[in-house]
């Protein structure tokens, strides 16, 4: 059974980009492998500086992931910092990581361009991510396209370790679903928690409607034909609407005579209906006291057991264990 691993940062509220690009693929894959899914709180420290907010985000990410269908009987859900071995592995990996490898990473450059402080944690983030993946001997890593390069960096680092010390680390593969690789945000750029362009999961209906109405559109008049392939609205609608509704929207775009306001209403309804059963499950989880904490504790124990075996192997290989 392949080991499958993915992480989500508690850097804010989860959005439909996270859902389509990472959570839904991960939830589908939990049926087909030994799944380890974690909440990347060490990573989130690079952007969240408020301790209370970080704690709240961690629990909310866990809750929302469970509500969307993560089954703790199949997938191990845990908090990254509950298994601190990852930071030790990260250090060991950083000793073989060329600066030039990190200097090439787009995600760092994109975040800097969005005004996020260029501190060392943000720069070194791909090394910690490599440690996340390698610590759990992962085979498959379902991610959005923005993370593809980081999985490649992970492979490069693992190869360096293996060349130096023998076959110590397993090389992972990214799993990217092309159709949801980069879900656009309200402004048409990649939807990102830290870019303030998100449609969040589990919004109140009136808030969701208001946000969907805020999608950026051009000034084509109502009566004019429009190109569905150029539209944010269609790009999002296709993931939530039944095929016949999508075909109708594409047709109405080409015909002209329908305004963006109407198309946004249809998108709002499709998102609302898609998440309705998950919202019900979410309410049920919330009603069960300490359920989320219990899942995270069990997850920590399972993850720690795997992590300690790998870390021991690496420590022995590099000479940190004093063998008797
Ligand atoms: P941040 O802005 O803090 O980096 P984020 O919204 O990019 O947050 P992450 O926690 O970094 O979310 O990413 C979690 C997972 O969601 C990753 O696998 C990432 O590739 C995926 N993902 C994030 N945004 C999108 C998107 N717009 N489309 C597809 N996948 C996405
Ligand atoms: Mg991100």
mmCIF file of N, CA, C and O and ligand atoms in Angstrom, residues 9 11 15 18 107 111 125 146-147 150 190-195, ligand 2:
data_model
loop_
_atom_site.group_PDB
_atom_site.id
_atom_site.type_symbol
_atom_site.label_atom_id
_atom_site.label_comp_id
_atom_site.label_asym_id
_atom_site.label_seq_id
_atom_site.Cartn_x
_atom_site.Cartn_y
_atom_site.Cartn_z
ATOM 1 N N UNK A 9 -1.517 24.300 5.650
ATOM 2 C CA UNK A 9 -1.109 25.257 6.683
ATOM 3 C C UNK A 9 -2.327 25.854 7.395
ATOM 4 O O UNK A 9 -3.282 26.249 6.738
ATOM 5 N N UNK A 11 -2.822 28.712 8.177
ATOM 6 C CA UNK A 11 -2.436 30.120 8.018
ATOM 7 C C UNK A 11 -3.664 30.988 7.801
ATOM 8 O O UNK A 11 -3.547 32.166 7.479
ATOM 9 N N UNK A 15 -10.046 27.374 2.010
ATOM 10 C CA UNK A 15 -10.833 27.923 0.906
ATOM 11 C C UNK A 15 -11.046 26.860 -0.168
ATOM 12 O O UNK A 15 -10.469 25.770 -0.085
ATOM 13 N N UNK A 18 -7.944 25.176 -1.656
ATOM 14 C CA UNK A 18 -7.401 24.088 -0.829
ATOM 15 C C UNK A 18 -8.263 22.832 -0.995
ATOM 16 O O UNK A 18 -7.742 21.722 -1.105
ATOM 17 N N UNK A 107 7.547 29.847 -4.880
ATOM 18 C CA UNK A 107 6.578 30.165 -3.842
ATOM 19 C C UNK A 107 7.122 31.274 -2.926
ATOM 20 O O UNK A 107 6.411 32.212 -2.558
ATOM 21 N N UNK A 111 5.501 35.013 -2.525
ATOM 22 C CA UNK A 111 5.056 35.558 -1.233
ATOM 23 C C UNK A 111 5.736 36.889 -0.951
ATOM 24 O O UNK A 111 5.098 37.818 -0.459
ATOM 25 N N UNK A 125 11.561 27.136 4.091
ATOM 26 C CA UNK A 125 10.327 26.345 4.120
ATOM 27 C C UNK A 125 10.410 25.064 3.292
ATOM 28 O O UNK A 125 9.989 23.999 3.745
ATOM 29 N N UNK A 146 1.265 24.761 -7.249
ATOM 30 C CA UNK A 146 2.232 25.641 -6.579
ATOM 31 C C UNK A 146 3.246 24.859 -5.740
ATOM 32 O O UNK A 146 4.309 25.383 -5.422
ATOM 33 N N UNK A 147 2.892 23.623 -5.383
ATOM 34 C CA UNK A 147 3.792 22.841 -4.520
ATOM 35 C C UNK A 147 4.625 21.824 -5.288
ATOM 36 O O UNK A 147 5.443 21.114 -4.700
ATOM 37 N N UNK A 150 8.297 22.178 -4.852
ATOM 38 C CA UNK A 150 8.793 21.779 -3.534
ATOM 39 C C UNK A 150 8.948 20.257 -3.428
ATOM 40 O O UNK A 150 9.835 19.775 -2.726
ATOM 41 N N UNK A 190 -3.789 32.929 -8.246
ATOM 42 C CA UNK A 190 -3.977 31.721 -7.435
ATOM 43 C C UNK A 190 -4.702 32.061 -6.137
ATOM 44 O O UNK A 190 -4.321 33.004 -5.453
ATOM 45 N N UNK A 191 -5.756 31.324 -5.834
ATOM 46 C CA UNK A 191 -6.431 31.550 -4.562
ATOM 47 C C UNK A 191 -5.486 31.108 -3.444
ATOM 48 O O UNK A 191 -4.963 30.006 -3.472
ATOM 49 N N UNK A 192 -5.232 31.995 -2.485
ATOM 50 C CA UNK A 192 -4.294 31.707 -1.392
ATOM 51 C C UNK A 192 -4.780 32.351 -0.119
ATOM 52 O O UNK A 192 -5.215 33.504 -0.141
ATOM 53 N N UNK A 193 -4.627 31.631 0.994
ATOM 54 C CA UNK A 193 -5.044 32.197 2.281
ATOM 55 C C UNK A 193 -4.375 33.536 2.509
ATOM 56 O O UNK A 193 -4.974 34.473 3.003
ATOM 57 N N UNK A 194 -3.099 33.609 2.141
ATOM 58 C CA UNK A 194 -2.370 34.829 2.465
ATOM 59 C C UNK A 194 -2.522 35.927 1.412
ATOM 60 O O UNK A 194 -1.937 36.987 1.567
ATOM 61 N N UNK A 195 -3.308 35.698 0.359
ATOM 62 C CA UNK A 195 -3.491 36.742 -0.663
ATOM 63 C C UNK A 195 -4.834 37.471 -0.547
ATOM 64 O O UNK A 195 -5.148 38.321 -1.380
HETATM 65 MG MG1 LIG B 2 0.544 28.075 -0.014
#
